[in-house]
PDB file of C-alpha atoms and ligand atoms in Angstrom:
ATOM      1  CA  MET A  22     -24.141 -10.189   3.617  1.00 93.00           C
ATOM      2  CA  GLN A  23     -22.823 -11.080   0.075  1.00 95.00           C
ATOM      3  CA  CYS A  24     -19.135 -10.422  -1.010  1.00 97.00           C
ATOM      4  CA  PRO A  25     -19.131  -7.976  -3.631  1.00 97.00           C
ATOM      5  CA  GLN A  26     -16.712  -9.513  -5.643  1.00 95.00           C
ATOM      6  CA  CYS A  27     -17.910 -13.177  -5.978  1.00 95.00           C
ATOM      7  CA  ARG A  28     -21.305 -12.813  -4.181  1.00 94.00           C
ATOM      8  CA  GLU A  29     -20.390 -15.580  -1.665  1.00 94.00           C
ATOM      9  CA  PRO A  30     -21.791 -15.209   1.844  1.00 95.00           C
ATOM     10  CA  MET A  31     -19.341 -13.373   3.959  1.00 95.00           C
ATOM     11  CA  VAL A  32     -18.238 -14.598   7.588  1.00 93.00           C
ATOM     12  CA  ILE A  33     -17.908 -12.089  10.428  1.00 91.00           C
ATOM     13  CA  TYR A  34     -14.625 -12.272  12.433  1.00 86.00           C
ATOM     14  CA  GLU A  35     -14.234  -9.970  15.561  1.00 85.00           C
ATOM     15  CA  LEU A  36     -10.803  -8.596  16.461  1.00 82.00           C
ATOM     16  CA  ASP A  37     -10.558  -6.814  19.660  1.00 80.00           C
ATOM     17  CA  GLY A  38     -14.306  -5.662  19.369  1.00 83.00           C
ATOM     18  CA  VAL A  39     -14.128  -4.706  15.854  1.00 87.00           C
ATOM     19  CA  GLU A  40     -16.118  -6.818  13.370  1.00 88.00           C
ATOM     20  CA  LEU A  41     -14.915  -7.529   9.952  1.00 91.00           C
ATOM     21  CA  ASP A  42     -16.720  -9.187   7.244  1.00 94.00           C
ATOM     22  CA  SER A  43     -14.646 -11.614   5.026  1.00 93.00           C
ATOM     23  CA  CYS A  44     -15.332 -13.710   2.054  1.00 94.00           C
ATOM     24  CA  LEU A  45     -13.470 -17.025   2.629  1.00 91.00           C
ATOM     25  CA  ARG A  46     -13.274 -17.623  -1.305  1.00 93.00           C
ATOM     26  CA  CYS A  47     -11.767 -14.448  -2.539  1.00 94.00           C
ATOM     27  CA  GLY A  48     -10.002 -13.066   1.107  1.00 92.00           C
ATOM     28  CA  GLY A  49     -11.616  -9.626   0.507  1.00 95.00           C
ATOM     29  CA  VAL A  50     -12.865  -7.824   3.700  1.00 95.00           C
ATOM     30  CA  TRP A  51     -15.361  -5.444   4.552  1.00 96.00           C
ATOM     31  CA  LEU A  52     -15.664  -3.022   7.159  1.00 95.00           C
ATOM     32  CA  ASP A  53     -18.096  -0.962   8.166  1.00 95.00           C
ATOM     33  CA  ALA A  54     -17.680   2.908   8.498  1.00 92.00           C
ATOM     34  CA  GLY A  55     -15.263   3.415  11.515  1.00 90.00           C
ATOM     35  CA  GLU A  56     -14.224   0.396  11.939  1.00 92.00           C
ATOM     36  CA  LEU A  57     -10.839   1.149   9.846  1.00 91.00           C
ATOM     37  CA  GLU A  58     -10.422   3.966  12.191  1.00 89.00           C
ATOM     38  CA  THR A  59     -10.832   1.554  15.352  1.00 91.00           C
ATOM     39  CA  LEU A  60      -8.365  -0.868  13.877  1.00 89.00           C
ATOM     40  CA  GLY A  61      -6.048   1.927  13.459  1.00 90.00           C
ATOM     41  CA  ASN A  62      -6.258   2.954  16.861  1.00 90.00           C
ATOM     42  CA  LEU A  63      -5.760  -0.283  18.093  1.00 88.00           C
ATOM     43  CA  SER A  64      -2.701  -0.590  16.607  1.00 87.00           C
ATOM     44  CA  GLY A  65      -1.556   3.071  17.770  1.00 89.00           C
ATOM     45  CA  ILE A  66      -1.614   4.502  14.338  1.00 89.00           C
ATOM     46  CA  ALA A  67      -2.117   8.222  14.342  1.00 86.00           C
ATOM     47  CA  PRO A  68      -5.880   8.877  12.995  1.00 86.00           C
ATOM     48  CA  GLY A  69      -5.214  12.011  11.116  1.00 87.00           C
ATOM     49  CA  PRO A  70      -3.188  10.755   7.927  1.00 86.00           C
ATOM     50  CA  LEU A  71      -5.447   7.472   8.053  1.00 85.00           C
ATOM     51  CA  ALA A  72      -8.768   9.210   7.743  1.00 84.00           C
ATOM     52  CA  ALA A  73      -7.510  11.939   5.129  1.00 85.00           C
ATOM     53  CA  ALA A  74      -6.568   8.990   2.792  1.00 86.00           C
ATOM     54  CA  LEU A  75      -9.944   7.753   3.447  1.00 84.00           C
ATOM     55  CA  MET A  76     -11.408  10.918   2.298  1.00 80.00           C
ATOM     56  CA  ARG A  77      -9.645  10.943  -0.909  1.00 78.00           C
ATOM     57  CA  VAL A  78     -12.044  10.987  -4.023  1.00 72.00           C
ATOM     58  CA  GLN A  79     -11.167  10.048  -7.566  1.00 68.00           C
ATOM     59  CA  LYS A  80     -13.635  11.996  -9.612  1.00 69.00           C
ATOM     60  CA  GLY A  81     -15.452  10.301 -12.520  1.00 65.00           C
ATOM     61  CA  LYS A  82     -14.856   6.668 -11.493  1.00 69.00           C
ATOM     62  CA  ARG A  83     -17.583   4.070 -11.068  1.00 74.00           C
ATOM     63  CA  GLY A  84     -16.836   0.930  -9.918  1.00 80.00           C
ATOM     64  CA  ALA A  85     -18.360  -2.574 -10.888  1.00 86.00           C
ATOM     65  CA  ARG A  86     -19.033  -3.718  -7.476  1.00 94.00           C
ATOM     66  CA  ARG A  87     -21.875  -2.926  -5.173  1.00 96.00           C
ATOM     67  CA  CYS A  88     -22.163  -2.144  -1.448  1.00 97.00           C
ATOM     68  CA  PRO A  89     -23.211  -5.241   0.193  1.00 97.00           C
ATOM     69  CA  ARG A  90     -24.896  -2.916   2.507  1.00 97.00           C
ATOM     70  CA  CYS A  91     -26.837  -0.527   0.094  1.00 97.00           C
ATOM     71  CA  ARG A  92     -26.192  -2.186  -3.465  1.00 96.00           C
ATOM     72  CA  ARG A  93     -25.238   0.910  -4.813  1.00 94.00           C
ATOM     73  CA  ALA A  94     -22.107   1.107  -7.110  1.00 94.00           C
ATOM     74  CA  MET A  95     -19.034   1.604  -4.869  1.00 94.00           C
ATOM     75  CA  LEU A  96     -16.440   4.292  -5.787  1.00 91.00           C
ATOM     76  CA  PRO A  97     -13.126   2.957  -6.285  1.00 92.00           C
ATOM     77  CA  PHE A  98     -10.087   5.328  -4.809  1.00 91.00           C
ATOM     78  CA  ASP A  99      -6.412   5.216  -4.568  1.00 90.00           C
ATOM     79  CA  PRO A 100      -5.822   5.961  -0.562  1.00 88.00           C
ATOM     80  CA  ALA A 101      -2.162   7.158  -1.082  1.00 83.00           C
ATOM     81  CA  ASP A 102      -2.263   8.114  -4.779  1.00 83.00           C
ATOM     82  CA  ASP A 103       0.767   6.063  -5.573  1.00 86.00           C
ATOM     83  CA  GLY A 104      -0.879   3.354  -7.695  1.00 86.00           C
ATOM     84  CA  ALA A 105      -0.323   0.793  -5.017  1.00 85.00           C
ATOM     85  CA  LEU A 106      -3.601   0.184  -3.431  1.00 90.00           C
ATOM     86  CA  MET A 107      -7.124   0.711  -4.883  1.00 91.00           C
ATOM     87  CA  LEU A 108     -10.156   0.477  -2.397  1.00 93.00           C
ATOM     88  CA  ASP A 109     -13.981   0.522  -3.028  1.00 94.00           C
ATOM     89  CA  ARG A 110     -15.892   2.948  -1.029  1.00 93.00           C
ATOM     90  CA  CYS A 111     -19.747   2.733  -0.584  1.00 94.00           C
ATOM     91  CA  PRO A 112     -21.092   6.474  -2.074  1.00 90.00           C
ATOM     92  CA  ARG A 113     -23.203   6.547   0.871  1.00 92.00           C
ATOM     93  CA  GLY A 114     -20.521   6.039   3.512  1.00 92.00           C
ATOM     94  CA  ASP A 115     -21.733   2.653   4.742  1.00 96.00           C
ATOM     95  CA  GLY A 116     -17.908   1.632   4.495  1.00 95.00           C
ATOM     96  CA  LEU A 117     -15.130  -0.151   2.541  1.00 95.00           C
ATOM     97  CA  TRP A 118     -13.855  -2.787   0.602  1.00 96.00           C
ATOM     98  CA  PHE A 119     -10.562  -4.390   0.884  1.00 95.00           C
ATOM     99  CA  ASP A 120      -9.219  -7.061  -1.834  1.00 94.00           C
ATOM    100  CA  ARG A 121      -6.913  -9.684  -0.162  1.00 91.00           C
ATOM    101  CA  GLY A 122      -4.097  -8.331   1.552  1.00 89.00           C
ATOM    102  CA  GLU A 123      -5.105  -4.667   0.910  1.00 92.00           C
ATOM    103  CA  LEU A 124      -6.426  -4.001   4.639  1.00 92.00           C
ATOM    104  CA  GLY A 125      -2.755  -5.227   6.081  1.00 89.00           C
ATOM    105  CA  LEU A 126      -0.900  -2.881   3.277  1.00 89.00           C
ATOM    106  CA  LEU A 127      -3.151   0.082   4.194  1.00 91.00           C
ATOM    107  CA  LEU A 128      -2.502  -0.148   7.927  1.00 90.00           C
ATOM    108  CA  GLN A 129       1.302  -0.740   7.586  1.00 88.00           C
ATOM    109  CA  LYS A 130       1.489   1.872   5.118  1.00 89.00           C
ATOM    110  CA  TYR A 131      -0.028   4.429   7.778  1.00 89.00           C
ATOM    111  CA  SER A 132       2.498   3.048  10.536  1.00 90.00           C
ATOM    112  CA  ALA A 133       5.120   5.514  11.847  1.00 87.00           C
ATOM    113  CA  ASN A 134       7.359   3.304  13.130  1.00 90.00           C
ATOM    114  CA  ASN A 135       8.317  -0.502  13.481  1.00 90.00           C
ATOM    115  CA  ALA A 136       6.404  -0.998  16.834  1.00 90.00           C
ATOM    116  CA  GLU A 137       3.258   0.340  15.108  1.00 89.00           C
ATOM    117  CA  ALA A 138       3.831  -2.037  11.918  1.00 88.00           C
ATOM    118  CA  ALA A 139       4.223  -4.961  14.473  1.00 88.00           C
ATOM    119  CA  ALA A 140       0.957  -3.997  16.293  1.00 86.00           C
ATOM    120  CA  VAL A 141      -0.573  -4.119  13.027  1.00 86.00           C
ATOM    121  CA  ARG A 142       0.644  -7.491  12.029  1.00 84.00           C
ATOM    122  CA  ASN A 143      -0.296  -8.840  15.361  1.00 84.00           C
ATOM    123  CA  LEU A 144      -3.928  -7.616  15.417  1.00 81.00           C
ATOM    124  CA  LEU A 145      -4.281  -8.978  11.893  1.00 82.00           C
ATOM    125  CA  GLY A 146      -1.975 -11.907  11.752  1.00 75.00           C
ATOM    126  CA  ASN A 147      -3.952 -14.547  13.044  1.00 63.00           C
ATOM    127  CA  MET A 148      -6.554 -13.735  10.287  1.00 67.00           C
ATOM    128  CA  PHE A 149      -4.435 -12.501   7.694  1.00 58.00           C
ATOM    129  CA  GLN A 150      -1.263 -14.699   8.069  1.00 52.00           C
ATOM    130  CA  TYR A 151      -0.862 -14.884   4.487  1.00 46.00           C
ATOM    131  CA  GLU A 152      -1.046 -11.309   3.674  1.00 48.00           C
ATOM    132  CA  LEU A 153       1.296  -9.636   5.801  1.00 48.00           C
ATOM    133  CA  GLY A 154       4.435 -11.162   4.455  1.00 46.00           C
ATOM    134  CA  GLY A 155       4.118 -14.533   6.111  1.00 43.00           C
ATOM    135  CA  ASN A 156       4.775 -17.519   4.070  1.00 45.00           C
ATOM    136  CA  PRO A 157       1.502 -18.644   2.347  1.00 45.00           C
ATOM    137  CA  GLY A 158       3.143 -22.412   2.039  1.00 43.00           C
ATOM    138  CA  HIS A 159       2.549 -24.058  -1.146  1.00 44.00           C
TER     139      HIS A 159
HETATM  140 ZN1   ZN B   5     -15.348 -13.112  -2.462  1.00 96.77          ZN
HETATM  141 ZN1   ZN B   6     -23.556   1.323   0.955  1.00 96.77          ZN
END
């Protein structure tokens, strides 16, 4: 699959049985439908609030990026309605696109406590160490 942002071929990572397609160039991540929920489960995050956030719809918005699976224009939406994150969703429900760092932020936002937040950091840490408050180096 191609990165919807820079059109580079993406690489596939596997985290505890969940496949993530990631772009090495821009650091974005594509998750097929259901994979985010699985990541949440692995981190012990309650599925309800996260699922509700992902159902949010921003009417009238149409994104510039295209779904890497079906090539339809994706729909940008703000999962927490607080301006902190703007994700893109395939209109057919193929999956979700996260810019660099957004996946970790979203999962941390829905962590109910420090233990869950730590589980998220652990899970994503190897792959996203820059994005979760680690030192990116210079
Ligand atoms: Zn990219
Ligand atoms: Zn699609």
